[in-house]
mmCIF file of C-alpha atoms in Angstrom:
data_model
loop_
_atom_site.group_PDB
_atom_site.id
_atom_site.type_symbol
_atom_site.label_atom_id
_atom_site.label_comp_id
_atom_site.label_asym_id
_atom_site.label_seq_id
_atom_site.Cartn_x
_atom_site.Cartn_y
_atom_site.Cartn_z
ATOM 1 C CA UNK A 13 154.292 78.043 54.883
ATOM 2 C CA UNK A 14 155.362 79.118 50.957
ATOM 3 C CA UNK A 15 153.691 75.402 48.970
ATOM 4 C CA UNK A 16 156.714 74.308 46.583
ATOM 5 C CA UNK A 17 156.514 75.649 42.894
ATOM 6 C CA UNK A 18 155.206 73.609 40.189
ATOM 7 C CA UNK A 19 152.312 72.652 42.334
ATOM 8 C CA UNK A 20 148.684 72.931 41.177
ATOM 9 C CA UNK A 21 145.944 74.715 42.652
ATOM 10 C CA UNK A 22 144.319 71.101 43.187
ATOM 11 C CA UNK A 23 147.268 69.572 44.785
ATOM 12 C CA UNK A 24 147.384 73.071 47.058
ATOM 13 C CA UNK A 25 143.267 72.374 48.012
ATOM 14 C CA UNK A 26 144.387 69.249 48.693
ATOM 15 C CA UNK A 27 146.851 69.411 50.938
ATOM 16 C CA UNK A 28 144.591 72.124 53.180
ATOM 17 C CA UNK A 29 142.222 69.395 53.555
ATOM 18 C CA UNK A 30 144.167 66.232 54.040
ATOM 19 C CA UNK A 31 146.071 69.115 57.192
ATOM 20 C CA UNK A 32 142.279 70.145 58.336
ATOM 21 C CA UNK A 33 141.757 66.376 57.952
ATOM 22 C CA UNK A 34 144.446 65.420 60.518
ATOM 23 C CA UNK A 35 144.115 68.417 62.754
ATOM 24 C CA UNK A 36 140.523 66.528 63.216
ATOM 25 C CA UNK A 37 141.227 63.445 63.185
ATOM 26 C CA UNK A 38 143.970 64.301 66.493
ATOM 27 C CA UNK A 39 140.758 66.228 67.977
ATOM 28 C CA UNK A 40 138.774 63.066 67.628
ATOM 29 C CA UNK A 41 140.972 61.561 69.539
ATOM 30 C CA UNK A 42 141.851 63.381 72.522
ATOM 31 C CA UNK A 43 138.047 64.253 73.054
ATOM 32 C CA UNK A 44 137.099 60.400 72.847
ATOM 33 C CA UNK A 45 139.784 59.559 75.473
ATOM 34 C CA UNK A 46 139.489 62.746 76.770
ATOM 35 C CA UNK A 47 135.024 61.936 77.454
ATOM 36 C CA UNK A 48 136.192 58.546 78.418
ATOM 37 C CA UNK A 49 137.869 60.002 81.319
ATOM 38 C CA UNK A 50 135.870 62.527 82.213
ATOM 39 C CA UNK A 51 133.009 60.929 81.928
ATOM 40 C CA UNK A 52 133.301 58.304 84.401
ATOM 41 C CA UNK A 53 130.506 58.166 86.480
ATOM 42 C CA UNK A 54 128.311 59.426 84.361
ATOM 43 C CA UNK A 55 125.251 58.571 82.077
ATOM 44 C CA UNK A 56 123.422 60.028 80.324
ATOM 45 C CA UNK A 57 119.661 59.492 80.029
ATOM 46 C CA UNK A 58 116.077 60.410 80.439
ATOM 47 C CA UNK A 59 112.452 59.285 80.968
ATOM 48 C CA UNK A 60 109.535 59.233 79.556
ATOM 49 C CA UNK A 61 106.965 57.826 77.010
ATOM 50 C CA UNK A 62 107.655 58.584 74.043
ATOM 51 C CA UNK A 63 111.089 57.026 72.521
ATOM 52 C CA UNK A 64 112.321 59.931 70.051
ATOM 53 C CA UNK A 65 111.450 62.321 72.634
ATOM 54 C CA UNK A 66 113.826 60.165 75.487
ATOM 55 C CA UNK A 67 116.230 60.126 72.628
ATOM 56 C CA UNK A 68 116.079 63.579 72.259
ATOM 57 C CA UNK A 69 117.065 64.372 75.978
ATOM 58 C CA UNK A 70 119.288 62.471 76.425
ATOM 59 C CA UNK A 71 121.365 63.803 73.767
ATOM 60 C CA UNK A 72 120.981 67.265 74.827
ATOM 61 C CA UNK A 73 121.689 66.140 78.308
ATOM 62 C CA UNK A 74 125.507 65.196 76.243
ATOM 63 C CA UNK A 75 125.905 68.017 74.187
ATOM 64 C CA UNK A 76 125.389 69.863 77.837
ATOM 65 C CA UNK A 77 128.146 68.041 79.763
ATOM 66 C CA UNK A 78 130.403 68.739 76.352
ATOM 67 C CA UNK A 79 129.321 72.474 76.483
ATOM 68 C CA UNK A 80 129.940 72.173 80.532
ATOM 69 C CA UNK A 81 132.471 70.084 81.700
ATOM 70 C CA UNK A 82 134.445 69.133 78.756
ATOM 71 C CA UNK A 83 135.214 72.375 77.066
ATOM 72 C CA UNK A 84 135.966 73.794 81.179
ATOM 73 C CA UNK A 85 138.902 70.697 81.487
ATOM 74 C CA UNK A 86 139.933 72.108 77.935
ATOM 75 C CA UNK A 87 139.482 75.455 77.021
ATOM 76 C CA UNK A 88 139.025 76.258 81.321
ATOM 77 C CA UNK A 89 135.379 78.078 80.540
ATOM 78 C CA UNK A 90 131.641 76.838 79.445
ATOM 79 C CA UNK A 91 130.391 77.300 76.213
ATOM 80 C CA UNK A 92 128.349 80.535 75.921
ATOM 81 C CA UNK A 93 125.442 80.273 74.376
ATOM 82 C CA UNK A 94 124.334 76.416 73.374
ATOM 83 C CA UNK A 95 121.074 76.507 70.624
ATOM 84 C CA UNK A 96 119.012 73.772 69.420
ATOM 85 C CA UNK A 97 116.486 72.634 66.968
ATOM 86 C CA UNK A 98 115.604 69.971 69.811
ATOM 87 C CA UNK A 99 115.832 67.071 66.478
ATOM 88 C CA UNK A 100 119.336 67.054 66.263
ATOM 89 C CA UNK A 101 120.775 69.696 65.199
ATOM 90 C CA UNK A 102 123.182 71.556 68.013
ATOM 91 C CA UNK A 103 124.916 75.612 67.379
ATOM 92 C CA UNK A 104 127.098 76.262 70.263
ATOM 93 C CA UNK A 105 128.901 79.861 70.874
ATOM 94 C CA UNK A 106 132.205 80.489 71.980
ATOM 95 C CA UNK A 107 132.839 83.871 71.972
ATOM 96 C CA UNK A 108 136.460 84.168 73.702
ATOM 97 C CA UNK A 109 138.472 80.496 72.478
ATOM 98 C CA UNK A 110 141.221 80.743 74.431
ATOM 99 C CA UNK A 111 143.644 79.195 71.358
ATOM 100 C CA UNK A 112 142.429 81.925 68.796
ATOM 101 C CA UNK A 113 143.110 84.841 71.534
ATOM 102 C CA UNK A 114 146.357 85.898 69.955
ATOM 103 C CA UNK A 115 145.089 86.029 66.326
ATOM 104 C CA UNK A 116 145.980 89.505 65.067
ATOM 105 C CA UNK A 117 142.884 91.830 64.267
ATOM 106 C CA UNK A 118 141.629 92.118 60.505
ATOM 107 C CA UNK A 119 144.100 90.081 58.914
ATOM 108 C CA UNK A 120 142.538 87.194 56.362
ATOM 109 C CA UNK A 121 145.683 85.056 56.958
ATOM 110 C CA UNK A 122 144.564 84.669 60.197
ATOM 111 C CA UNK A 123 140.992 84.132 59.640
ATOM 112 C CA UNK A 124 142.499 81.171 57.790
ATOM 113 C CA UNK A 125 144.482 80.014 60.359
ATOM 114 C CA UNK A 126 141.704 80.719 62.387
ATOM 115 C CA UNK A 127 139.591 78.074 60.301
ATOM 116 C CA UNK A 128 142.687 75.682 60.420
ATOM 117 C CA UNK A 129 142.986 76.037 64.110
ATOM 118 C CA UNK A 130 138.951 75.194 65.034
ATOM 119 C CA UNK A 131 139.002 71.658 63.065
ATOM 120 C CA UNK A 132 140.973 70.353 66.175
ATOM 121 C CA UNK A 133 138.269 71.248 68.394
ATOM 122 C CA UNK A 134 135.445 70.055 66.292
ATOM 123 C CA UNK A 135 137.172 66.483 66.497
ATOM 124 C CA UNK A 136 137.054 66.578 70.809
ATOM 125 C CA UNK A 137 133.074 67.572 69.590
ATOM 126 C CA UNK A 138 132.864 64.424 67.439
ATOM 127 C CA UNK A 139 135.467 62.216 69.152
ATOM 128 C CA UNK A 140 133.288 63.451 72.910
ATOM 129 C CA UNK A 141 129.785 62.978 71.347
ATOM 130 C CA UNK A 142 130.914 59.205 69.569
ATOM 131 C CA UNK A 143 132.789 58.101 72.987
ATOM 132 C CA UNK A 144 128.660 58.439 74.745
ATOM 133 C CA UNK A 145 127.223 56.527 71.482
ATOM 134 C CA UNK A 146 126.218 59.534 69.570
ATOM 135 C CA UNK A 147 127.563 59.441 65.813
ATOM 136 C CA UNK A 148 127.390 63.247 64.345
ATOM 137 C CA UNK A 149 128.505 65.485 61.840
ATOM 138 C CA UNK A 150 130.787 68.904 63.305
ATOM 139 C CA UNK A 151 131.620 71.485 61.384
ATOM 140 C CA UNK A 152 132.293 75.192 62.598
ATOM 141 C CA UNK A 153 132.692 79.040 61.414
ATOM 142 C CA UNK A 154 134.466 81.537 62.306
ATOM 143 C CA UNK A 155 132.992 84.271 63.463
ATOM 144 C CA UNK A 156 135.174 87.081 64.282
ATOM 145 C CA UNK A 157 134.683 90.665 63.623
ATOM 146 C CA UNK A 158 137.213 92.710 62.870
ATOM 147 C CA UNK A 159 138.339 93.512 66.359
ATOM 148 C CA UNK A 160 137.707 90.005 68.576
ATOM 149 C CA UNK A 161 139.116 87.571 66.835
ATOM 150 C CA UNK A 162 137.610 84.887 68.986
ATOM 151 C CA UNK A 163 134.616 83.866 68.998
ATOM 152 C CA UNK A 164 133.952 80.883 67.005
ATOM 153 C CA UNK A 165 130.523 78.233 66.330
ATOM 154 C CA UNK A 166 130.639 74.610 66.306
ATOM 155 C CA UNK A 167 127.198 72.965 64.414
ATOM 156 C CA UNK A 168 126.541 69.655 65.502
ATOM 157 C CA UNK A 169 124.467 67.612 63.010
ATOM 158 C CA UNK A 170 123.592 64.151 64.738
ATOM 159 C CA UNK A 171 123.265 61.347 62.924
ATOM 160 C CA UNK B 13 173.148 80.044 90.625
ATOM 161 C CA UNK B 14 173.209 78.178 93.507
ATOM 162 C CA UNK B 15 171.469 74.867 93.135
ATOM 163 C CA UNK B 16 168.025 75.553 95.995
ATOM 164 C CA UNK B 17 167.898 78.904 94.412
ATOM 165 C CA UNK B 18 167.537 77.180 91.390
ATOM 166 C CA UNK B 19 164.791 75.433 92.540
ATOM 167 C CA UNK B 20 162.877 77.403 94.644
ATOM 168 C CA UNK B 21 162.482 80.346 91.586
ATOM 169 C CA UNK B 22 161.268 77.177 89.362
ATOM 170 C CA UNK B 23 158.546 76.321 91.958
ATOM 171 C CA UNK B 24 157.754 80.434 92.485
ATOM 172 C CA UNK B 25 157.441 80.427 88.381
ATOM 173 C CA UNK B 26 155.204 77.322 88.266
ATOM 174 C CA UNK B 27 152.878 78.520 91.053
ATOM 175 C CA UNK B 28 152.159 82.193 88.878
ATOM 176 C CA UNK B 29 152.103 80.413 85.009
ATOM 177 C CA UNK B 30 148.474 79.290 83.739
ATOM 178 C CA UNK B 31 148.387 75.971 83.315
ATOM 179 C CA UNK B 32 146.252 73.582 81.398
ATOM 180 C CA UNK B 33 144.838 70.143 82.211
ATOM 181 C CA UNK B 34 147.010 67.626 82.298
ATOM 182 C CA UNK B 35 145.771 64.611 80.559
ATOM 183 C CA UNK B 36 144.093 66.822 77.448
ATOM 184 C CA UNK B 37 148.345 67.596 77.369
ATOM 185 C CA UNK B 38 149.466 63.884 77.721
ATOM 186 C CA UNK B 39 146.671 62.711 75.229
ATOM 187 C CA UNK B 40 147.225 65.572 72.470
ATOM 188 C CA UNK B 41 150.757 64.365 72.194
ATOM 189 C CA UNK B 42 150.329 60.771 72.370
ATOM 190 C CA UNK B 43 147.264 61.857 69.034
ATOM 191 C CA UNK B 44 150.868 63.871 67.511
ATOM 192 C CA UNK B 45 152.730 60.915 67.512
ATOM 193 C CA UNK B 46 149.731 59.100 66.104
ATOM 194 C CA UNK B 47 149.859 61.194 63.082
ATOM 195 C CA UNK B 48 154.071 61.354 62.538
ATOM 196 C CA UNK B 49 153.661 57.536 62.581
ATOM 197 C CA UNK B 50 151.018 57.623 59.579
ATOM 198 C CA UNK B 51 153.221 59.688 57.943
ATOM 199 C CA UNK B 52 156.381 58.381 58.290
ATOM 200 C CA UNK B 53 154.142 54.724 57.521
ATOM 201 C CA UNK B 54 155.534 53.265 60.712
ATOM 202 C CA UNK B 55 158.948 54.045 60.247
ATOM 203 C CA UNK B 56 160.353 54.658 64.167
ATOM 204 C CA UNK B 57 163.718 56.437 63.231
ATOM 205 C CA UNK B 58 161.661 59.401 60.773
ATOM 206 C CA UNK B 59 159.298 59.659 63.780
ATOM 207 C CA UNK B 60 162.010 59.914 66.204
ATOM 208 C CA UNK B 61 163.921 62.730 63.860
ATOM 209 C CA UNK B 62 160.226 64.589 63.302
ATOM 210 C CA UNK B 63 159.017 64.575 67.167
ATOM 211 C CA UNK B 64 162.747 65.841 67.885
ATOM 212 C CA UNK B 65 162.048 68.610 64.963
ATOM 213 C CA UNK B 66 158.780 69.456 66.607
ATOM 214 C CA UNK B 67 160.079 69.818 69.983
ATOM 215 C CA UNK B 68 163.132 71.906 68.294
ATOM 216 C CA UNK B 69 160.699 74.414 66.587
ATOM 217 C CA UNK B 70 159.221 74.186 70.575
ATOM 218 C CA UNK B 71 162.746 74.943 72.210
ATOM 219 C CA UNK B 72 163.580 77.623 69.987
ATOM 220 C CA UNK B 73 160.012 79.814 71.116
ATOM 221 C CA UNK B 74 159.971 78.610 74.128
ATOM 222 C CA UNK B 75 163.388 79.692 75.547
ATOM 223 C CA UNK B 76 161.969 83.726 75.391
ATOM 224 C CA UNK B 77 159.538 83.132 77.400
ATOM 225 C CA UNK B 78 161.621 81.981 80.223
ATOM 226 C CA UNK B 79 163.721 84.428 79.385
ATOM 227 C CA UNK B 80 160.827 87.024 79.746
ATOM 228 C CA UNK B 81 159.211 85.288 83.007
ATOM 229 C CA UNK B 82 162.187 84.108 84.685
ATOM 230 C CA UNK B 83 164.560 86.019 86.975
ATOM 231 C CA UNK B 84 167.182 83.388 85.679
ATOM 232 C CA UNK B 85 171.120 84.831 86.468
ATOM 233 C CA UNK B 86 173.564 84.849 84.198
ATOM 234 C CA UNK B 87 175.428 81.906 83.436
ATOM 235 C CA UNK B 88 179.449 81.494 84.020
ATOM 236 C CA UNK B 89 178.881 78.218 82.622
ATOM 237 C CA UNK B 90 177.387 74.727 81.890
ATOM 238 C CA UNK B 91 177.372 73.837 85.562
ATOM 239 C CA UNK B 92 175.001 76.340 86.144
ATOM 240 C CA UNK B 93 173.225 76.448 82.894
ATOM 241 C CA UNK B 94 171.727 72.270 83.809
ATOM 242 C CA UNK B 95 170.697 74.077 87.018
ATOM 243 C CA UNK B 96 168.961 76.455 85.089
ATOM 244 C CA UNK B 97 167.699 74.170 82.664
ATOM 245 C CA UNK B 98 166.557 70.990 84.849
ATOM 246 C CA UNK B 99 165.925 72.820 87.757
ATOM 247 C CA UNK B 100 163.461 76.165 86.754
ATOM 248 C CA UNK B 101 162.842 75.513 83.251
ATOM 249 C CA UNK B 102 161.597 72.206 83.388
ATOM 250 C CA UNK B 103 159.857 72.816 86.528
ATOM 251 C CA UNK B 104 158.394 76.330 85.673
ATOM 252 C CA UNK B 105 156.967 75.285 82.425
ATOM 253 C CA UNK B 106 155.774 70.933 83.532
ATOM 254 C CA UNK B 107 155.681 71.538 87.004
ATOM 255 C CA UNK B 108 157.966 68.330 87.467
ATOM 256 C CA UNK B 109 161.734 68.349 89.647
ATOM 257 C CA UNK B 110 164.687 67.013 88.177
ATOM 258 C CA UNK B 111 167.720 65.894 89.524
ATOM 259 C CA UNK B 112 170.840 67.225 87.483
ATOM 260 C CA UNK B 113 174.014 65.262 86.815
ATOM 261 C CA UNK B 114 176.684 66.816 86.302
ATOM 262 C CA UNK B 115 179.287 64.482 84.338
ATOM 263 C CA UNK B 116 182.330 66.646 83.256
ATOM 264 C CA UNK B 117 181.807 70.456 82.071
ATOM 265 C CA UNK B 118 180.406 69.656 78.517
ATOM 266 C CA UNK B 119 177.470 66.832 79.277
ATOM 267 C CA UNK B 120 175.663 66.922 81.511
ATOM 268 C CA UNK B 121 172.276 65.027 82.121
ATOM 269 C CA UNK B 122 168.767 65.713 83.623
ATOM 270 C CA UNK B 123 167.115 62.711 85.182
ATOM 271 C CA UNK B 124 163.327 63.137 85.334
ATOM 272 C CA UNK B 125 161.381 61.218 87.864
ATOM 273 C CA UNK B 126 157.923 61.979 86.535
ATOM 274 C CA UNK B 127 157.111 62.717 82.511
ATOM 275 C CA UNK B 128 153.866 64.543 82.045
ATOM 276 C CA UNK B 129 154.279 63.998 77.561
ATOM 277 C CA UNK B 130 154.307 59.398 79.210
ATOM 278 C CA UNK B 131 150.823 59.691 81.008
ATOM 279 C CA UNK B 132 148.595 56.390 79.802
ATOM 280 C CA UNK B 133 151.596 55.867 77.537
ATOM 281 C CA UNK B 134 152.384 51.955 76.814
ATOM 282 C CA UNK B 135 154.491 51.010 73.335
ATOM 283 C CA UNK B 136 153.506 48.486 71.564
ATOM 284 C CA UNK B 137 156.173 45.755 71.730
ATOM 285 C CA UNK B 138 157.528 46.657 68.378
ATOM 286 C CA UNK B 139 158.353 49.657 69.407
ATOM 287 C CA UNK B 140 159.162 49.536 72.786
ATOM 288 C CA UNK B 141 162.669 50.150 71.812
ATOM 289 C CA UNK B 142 163.505 52.246 68.714
ATOM 290 C CA UNK B 143 160.660 54.758 69.597
ATOM 291 C CA UNK B 144 161.825 57.322 70.957
ATOM 292 C CA UNK B 145 158.833 59.289 71.896
ATOM 293 C CA UNK B 146 159.616 61.411 74.548
ATOM 294 C CA UNK B 147 162.512 62.711 71.754
ATOM 295 C CA UNK B 148 160.371 65.426 72.245
ATOM 296 C CA UNK B 149 162.195 67.120 75.450
ATOM 297 C CA UNK B 150 165.571 66.243 73.424
ATOM 298 C CA UNK B 151 164.495 69.139 70.002
ATOM 299 C CA UNK B 152 163.348 71.861 73.468
ATOM 300 C CA UNK B 153 166.621 71.574 74.775
ATOM 301 C CA UNK B 154 168.677 71.515 71.697
ATOM 302 C CA UNK B 155 165.856 74.424 70.260
ATOM 303 C CA UNK B 156 166.875 77.012 73.071
ATOM 304 C CA UNK B 157 170.574 76.308 73.846
ATOM 305 C CA UNK B 158 171.308 76.824 70.053
ATOM 306 C CA UNK B 159 168.856 80.361 71.003
ATOM 307 C CA UNK B 160 171.536 80.726 73.989
ATOM 308 C CA UNK B 161 174.692 80.316 71.622
ATOM 309 C CA UNK B 162 175.533 76.387 72.735
ATOM 310 C CA UNK B 163 174.995 74.417 69.612
ATOM 311 C CA UNK B 164 174.001 70.767 71.796
ATOM 312 C CA UNK B 165 173.440 67.185 71.168
ATOM 313 C CA UNK B 166 170.423 65.429 72.995
ATOM 314 C CA UNK B 167 168.929 61.636 73.381
ATOM 315 C CA UNK B 168 166.956 59.828 75.571
ATOM 316 C CA UNK B 169 169.210 57.355 77.251
ATOM 317 C CA UNK B 170 166.790 55.904 79.953
ATOM 318 C CA UNK B 171 162.975 55.631 79.520
ATOM 319 C CA UNK B 172 159.919 54.207 81.641
ATOM 320 C CA UNK B 173 158.082 53.004 78.393
ATOM 321 C CA UNK B 174 161.446 51.366 77.700
ATOM 322 C CA UNK B 175 161.320 49.455 80.780
ATOM 323 C CA UNK B 176 164.158 51.829 82.608
ATOM 324 C CA UNK B 177 162.837 53.026 85.908
ATOM 325 C CA UNK B 178 164.034 56.921 85.266
ATOM 326 C CA UNK B 179 163.501 59.337 82.029
ATOM 327 C CA UNK B 180 167.447 60.657 81.294
ATOM 328 C CA UNK B 181 168.618 63.042 78.966
ATOM 329 C CA UNK B 182 171.723 63.509 78.146
ATOM 330 C CA UNK B 183 173.455 67.104 76.722
ATOM 331 C CA UNK B 184 176.078 67.187 75.301
ATOM 332 C CA UNK B 185 178.062 70.230 74.389
ATOM 333 C CA UNK B 186 179.908 70.408 71.179
ATOM 334 C CA UNK B 187 180.499 74.107 70.009
ATOM 335 C CA UNK B 188 179.928 77.713 71.577
ATOM 336 C CA UNK B 189 178.436 80.007 68.603
ATOM 337 C CA UNK B 190 180.011 83.515 68.132
ATOM 338 C CA UNK B 191 177.150 85.937 67.821
ATOM 339 C CA UNK B 192 177.498 87.637 64.648
ATOM 340 C CA UNK B 193 175.098 89.815 62.375
ATOM 341 C CA UNK B 194 175.895 87.994 58.766
ATOM 342 C CA UNK B 195 177.330 89.408 55.876
ATOM 343 C CA UNK B 196 175.105 91.607 55.121
ATOM 344 C CA UNK B 197 176.371 94.004 58.559
ATOM 345 C CA UNK B 198 180.042 93.311 58.402
ATOM 346 C CA UNK B 199 181.588 96.418 58.042
ATOM 347 C CA UNK B 200 183.822 97.302 55.037
#
């Protein structure tokens, strides 16, 4: 969209950040409520001696639920790759996100649009985890390599 | 187009089209309405206008997909169009059955027995009468019809979120537009 004339660089950047925050907020609301429905009869717990280990194991259960069941409901597939350092950091890779498949390859504008779009799934992740009692910061990366425009990754840092 | 062909066409298209989670659909729309409400500072009329505009953008694009995917025959009158919109298009995109009521040659209503957008939705008391939550449909119909050279006005006359038993969208034909290529292409 064409920005109105007379707006400074800062205002444009601010407007873009506001828009991204909106998308993230919408995603949060959807993720939170959808999780409420999907996780109705599930518990995410682990047993063990060491409380830190138990907490980490329960978090892993919750993230796996997100990668499998929640992602399946929304994107009709599971997360392709899950990595964790078992200390509250998770990286989720989706190599073919449905919402990005129609982006034209090799265009900078498409990259920018993809980042804007990805704010919504970031919110979904944050909302899902929040519903399960886990407070986290979620960011995303666009992993496209020119031809495949639908690869992306989400970084979760549990607070 | 006979009524039963429009309906069976709709059913076949619905069977073939890829589908999304209905709860995701309803929750996403709810989140969208919340954001629009935030932008409009709670002004219900402004929200209605924005939602209708969003519907309009959806409509002008959906009609292309509809025409590409369906084998809807040429409509000779608004009655035919009403059947196609209500029985085929709504069925194809939303999986719902609509009743079509023709009031006059320029006026028809779509009665929705079920409304996928209002799943889980409850409006607060102070917005029940003013916020037309599913006015999106009105915009979609207006946009789609405009691409087909019908200028229409759509309104939401009944809404389950307001306490009515069904949702009713009234479509009023205002003008049939002429195809034009613009002044640049006029012959000398």
